[in-house]
Amino acid sequence: MKTVTSKELHEQTARCLNLVRRGQRLRVIRNGRADALLVPVNEQVDPSWDEIMVEVRAARAKGGSKIKNPVLEQRRRERERYAAHLR
């Protein structure tokens, strides 16, 4: 993975984007710390929905212990956080 500074990215945007278009990943550094990653658009960054749900589906198919749906759990936590904010 190639590293560029935020200044280089600003001054040489076209060159950096051409590198990414050719498959190169770029780490953008600002103030000495990694700030961002530029990856080709066709590169998968997040896991697919099937990868996220594989354990839930396996547990349901076995009929054994129930594994909570991670999406529903996140929504529940967000609702609780929002409700606490309203108090």
XYZ file of N, CA, C and O in Angstrom:
348
model
N 0.848 -1.169 0.000
C 0.000 0.000 0.000
C 0.898 1.239 0.000
O 1.800 1.351 0.813
N 0.625 2.144 -0.889
C 1.398 3.381 -1.012
C 0.815 4.423 -0.059
O -0.385 4.482 0.163
N 1.680 5.257 0.513
C 1.268 6.315 1.416
C 1.480 7.666 0.751
O 2.529 7.894 0.142
N 0.483 8.531 0.856
C 0.595 9.909 0.365
C 0.137 10.840 1.471
O -0.676 10.473 2.313
N 0.676 12.044 1.463
C 0.221 13.033 2.439
C -1.032 13.711 1.900
O -1.309 13.675 0.702
N -1.770 14.353 2.790
C -2.965 15.065 2.346
C -2.581 16.196 1.389
O -3.320 16.511 0.455
N -1.411 16.789 1.593
C -0.938 17.837 0.686
C -0.686 17.268 -0.707
O -1.082 17.867 -1.709
N -0.026 16.083 -0.771
C 0.197 15.443 -2.073
C -1.136 15.127 -2.754
O -1.282 15.334 -3.962
N -2.086 14.627 -1.989
C -3.391 14.309 -2.550
C -4.050 15.571 -3.100
O -4.611 15.554 -4.193
N -3.956 16.659 -2.367
C -4.541 17.927 -2.810
C -3.865 18.439 -4.082
O -4.537 18.861 -5.025
N -2.542 18.391 -4.099
C -1.802 18.956 -5.219
C -1.750 18.035 -6.432
O -1.568 18.507 -7.554
N -1.887 16.725 -6.215
C -1.741 15.767 -7.305
C -2.916 14.797 -7.338
O -2.744 13.585 -7.471
N -4.113 15.337 -7.227
C -5.319 14.510 -7.148
C -5.447 13.577 -8.341
O -5.718 12.379 -8.180
N -5.266 14.095 -9.537
C -5.424 13.265 -10.743
C -4.447 12.099 -10.740
O -4.827 10.960 -11.051
N -3.180 12.351 -10.375
C -2.186 11.277 -10.337
C -2.581 10.216 -9.310
O -2.523 9.013 -9.584
N -3.024 10.656 -8.122
C -3.422 9.712 -7.080
C -4.624 8.875 -7.527
O -4.657 7.659 -7.335
N -5.610 9.538 -8.122
C -6.795 8.804 -8.574
C -6.463 7.843 -9.704
O -7.048 6.755 -9.796
N -5.509 8.197 -10.555
C -5.086 7.271 -11.610
C -4.423 6.036 -11.018
O -4.622 4.917 -11.505
N -3.635 6.214 -9.959
C -3.032 5.064 -9.276
C -4.119 4.140 -8.717
O -4.044 2.919 -8.853
N -5.115 4.748 -8.079
C -6.208 3.958 -7.504
C -6.981 3.246 -8.611
O -7.335 2.076 -8.484
N -7.233 3.931 -9.701
C -7.958 3.331 -10.825
C -7.220 2.097 -11.359
O -7.839 1.137 -11.794
N -5.874 2.121 -11.277
C -5.074 0.979 -11.753
C -4.948 -0.117 -10.698
O -4.201 -1.074 -10.881
N -5.649 0.033 -9.558
C -5.669 -1.024 -8.556
C -4.828 -0.771 -7.325
O -4.804 -1.592 -6.408
N -4.110 0.336 -7.280
C -3.269 0.663 -6.125
C -4.134 1.187 -4.981
O -5.048 1.972 -5.200
N -3.849 0.763 -3.760
C -4.504 1.326 -2.581
C -3.609 2.419 -2.025
O -2.397 2.258 -1.961
N -4.199 3.525 -1.601
C -3.437 4.636 -1.049
C -3.880 4.922 0.383
O -5.068 4.995 0.664
N -2.899 5.099 1.257
C -3.161 5.530 2.634
C -2.860 7.021 2.680
O -1.765 7.438 2.313
N -3.796 7.825 3.129
C -3.618 9.268 3.195
C -3.230 9.645 4.626
O -3.929 9.304 5.577
N -2.102 10.345 4.735
C -1.565 10.751 6.034
C -1.765 12.250 6.215
O -1.494 13.037 5.306
N -2.265 12.642 7.385
C -2.384 14.062 7.725
C -1.883 14.239 9.150
O -2.297 13.525 10.057
N -0.992 15.188 9.325
C -0.377 15.450 10.634
C 0.248 14.196 11.237
O 0.144 13.939 12.428
N 0.855 13.377 10.383
C 1.559 12.184 10.847
C 0.684 10.992 11.170
O 1.189 9.961 11.603
N -0.623 11.110 10.968
C -1.531 10.003 11.287
C -2.313 9.602 10.051
O -2.693 10.449 9.233
N -2.588 8.311 9.929
C -3.412 7.828 8.825
C -4.806 8.407 8.971
O -5.413 8.327 10.035
N -5.292 9.026 7.908
C -6.578 9.705 7.954
C -7.617 9.030 7.076
O -8.806 9.119 7.340
N -7.159 8.380 5.998
C -8.113 7.785 5.062
C -7.416 6.740 4.211
O -6.182 6.691 4.126
N -8.239 5.897 3.609
C -7.768 4.934 2.608
C -8.516 5.204 1.318
O -9.731 5.395 1.338
N -7.797 5.226 0.224
C -8.424 5.299 -1.092
C -8.249 3.931 -1.717
O -7.132 3.446 -1.866
N -9.364 3.303 -2.050
C -9.313 1.966 -2.644
C -10.087 1.973 -3.951
O -11.005 2.772 -4.128
N -9.740 1.074 -4.867
C -10.487 1.001 -6.125
C -11.965 0.729 -5.856
O -12.323 0.028 -4.911
N -12.813 1.302 -6.692
C -14.255 1.213 -6.489
C -14.756 -0.233 -6.525
O -15.722 -0.573 -5.848
N -14.107 -1.101 -7.275
C -14.572 -2.483 -7.374
C -14.043 -3.366 -6.245
O -14.376 -4.531 -6.168
N -13.236 -2.805 -5.358
C -12.709 -3.572 -4.232
C -13.700 -3.555 -3.090
O -14.179 -2.507 -2.675
N -14.023 -4.719 -2.575
C -14.985 -4.811 -1.486
C -14.320 -4.380 -0.188
O -13.293 -4.903 0.200
N -14.916 -3.414 0.486
C -14.368 -2.900 1.737
C -15.115 -3.493 2.926
O -14.535 -3.953 3.888
N -16.438 -3.480 2.860
C -17.267 -3.997 3.937
C -17.664 -5.438 3.632
O -17.786 -5.825 2.471
N -17.897 -6.239 4.670
C -18.348 -7.605 4.419
C -19.732 -7.596 3.773
O -20.533 -6.687 4.000
N -19.978 -8.612 2.980
C -21.294 -8.715 2.349
C -22.340 -9.070 3.410
O -22.014 -9.542 4.503
N -23.605 -8.857 3.064
C -24.694 -9.178 3.984
C -24.663 -10.658 4.338
O -24.879 -11.037 5.488
N -24.368 -11.510 3.381
C -24.316 -12.949 3.653
C -23.223 -13.284 4.667
O -23.409 -14.146 5.521
N -22.075 -12.603 4.598
C -21.012 -12.842 5.575
C -21.437 -12.393 6.971
O -21.114 -13.037 7.965
N -22.171 -11.304 7.044
C -22.636 -10.795 8.335
C -23.635 -11.767 8.961
O -23.608 -12.028 10.169
N -24.517 -12.330 8.153
C -25.627 -13.143 8.661
C -25.335 -14.639 8.749
O -26.195 -15.398 9.164
N -24.153 -15.092 8.380
C -23.876 -16.530 8.313
C -24.116 -17.232 9.660
O -24.718 -18.307 9.703
N -23.675 -16.642 10.774
C -23.868 -17.283 12.079
C -25.336 -17.304 12.481
O -25.811 -18.287 13.058
N -26.053 -16.227 12.196
C -27.470 -16.163 12.533
C -28.240 -17.234 11.780
O -29.047 -17.973 12.356
N -27.981 -17.347 10.496
C -28.687 -18.346 9.683
C -28.350 -19.769 10.101
O -29.212 -20.639 10.119
N -27.091 -20.012 10.445
C -26.693 -21.356 10.884
C -27.407 -21.734 12.174
O -27.889 -22.863 12.322
N -27.505 -20.814 13.116
C -28.174 -21.088 14.387
C -29.663 -21.340 14.170
O -30.246 -22.234 14.778
N -30.276 -20.561 13.301
C -31.696 -20.751 13.026
C -31.954 -22.084 12.336
O -32.961 -22.737 12.599
N -31.064 -22.478 11.449
C -31.223 -23.750 10.736
C -31.123 -24.926 11.702
O -31.840 -25.915 11.558
N -30.237 -24.833 12.703
C -30.093 -25.904 13.689
C -31.242 -25.927 14.671
O -31.527 -26.952 15.262
N -31.885 -24.785 14.858
C -32.974 -24.722 15.823
C -32.476 -24.688 17.250
O -33.249 -24.752 18.187
N -31.164 -24.584 17.420
C -30.578 -24.544 18.749
C -30.625 -23.149 19.328
O -31.597 -22.424 19.155
N -29.540 -22.790 19.995
C -29.494 -21.477 20.631
C -29.648 -20.381 19.587
O -29.143 -20.476 18.485
N -30.364 -19.368 19.977
C -30.632 -18.266 19.059
C -29.539 -17.209 19.185
O -29.234 -16.752 20.278
N -28.958 -16.850 18.065
C -27.993 -15.759 18.026
C -28.747 -14.517 17.585
O -29.488 -14.553 16.603
N -28.572 -13.440 18.327
C -29.303 -12.222 18.016
C -28.854 -11.648 16.679
O -27.684 -11.713 16.322
N -29.803 -11.078 15.981
C -29.533 -10.429 14.712
C -28.739 -9.156 14.993
O -29.215 -8.268 15.700
N -27.510 -9.034 14.452
C -26.674 -7.872 14.777
C -27.278 -6.549 14.312
O -27.093 -5.524 14.963
N -28.015 -6.549 13.236
C -28.623 -5.316 12.737
C -29.729 -4.869 13.687
O -29.819 -3.695 14.059
N -30.582 -5.809 14.114
C -31.653 -5.460 15.030
C -31.111 -5.019 16.383
O -31.656 -4.107 17.012
N -30.018 -5.635 16.820
C -29.386 -5.232 18.080
C -28.849 -3.806 17.988
O -29.003 -3.010 18.912
N -28.241 -3.472 16.863
C -27.732 -2.118 16.688
C -28.881 -1.110 16.696
O -28.785 -0.062 17.321
N -29.970 -1.433 16.022
C -31.124 -0.528 16.000
C -31.706 -0.345 17.402
O -32.096 0.759 17.780
N -31.761 -1.425 18.192
C -32.274 -1.345 19.556
C -31.403 -0.409 20.388
O -31.908 0.463 21.104
N -30.073 -0.548 20.264
C -29.166 0.321 21.013
C -29.331 1.781 20.597
O -29.309 2.677 21.436
N -29.517 2.010 19.294
C -29.707 3.382 18.811
C -31.003 3.977 19.353
O -31.041 5.153 19.726
N -32.086 3.170 19.405
C -33.348 3.659 19.960
C -33.178 4.018 21.429
O -33.671 5.045 21.894
N -32.477 3.158 22.184
C -32.255 3.425 23.606
C -31.436 4.698 23.806
O -31.733 5.512 24.665
N -30.401 4.877 22.980
C -29.563 6.072 23.065
C -30.389 7.318 22.748
O -30.272 8.331 23.416
N -31.231 7.218 21.747
C -32.082 8.353 21.359
C -33.076 8.676 22.466
O -33.266 9.833 22.824
N -33.688 7.624 23.046
C -34.663 7.832 24.125
C -33.985 8.467 25.337
O -34.548 9.339 25.987
N -32.762 8.049 25.646
C -32.048 8.620 26.787
C -31.730 10.088 26.529
O -31.734 10.908 27.452
N -31.496 10.421 25.278
C -31.186 11.806 24.910
C -32.418 12.701 25.092
O -32.290 13.870 25.417
N -33.600 12.154 24.906
C -34.835 12.932 25.028
C -35.201 13.221 26.473
O -35.956 14.141 26.757
N -34.690 12.423 27.390
C -35.038 12.599 28.806
C -34.447 13.836 29.393
O -33.572 14.450 29.081
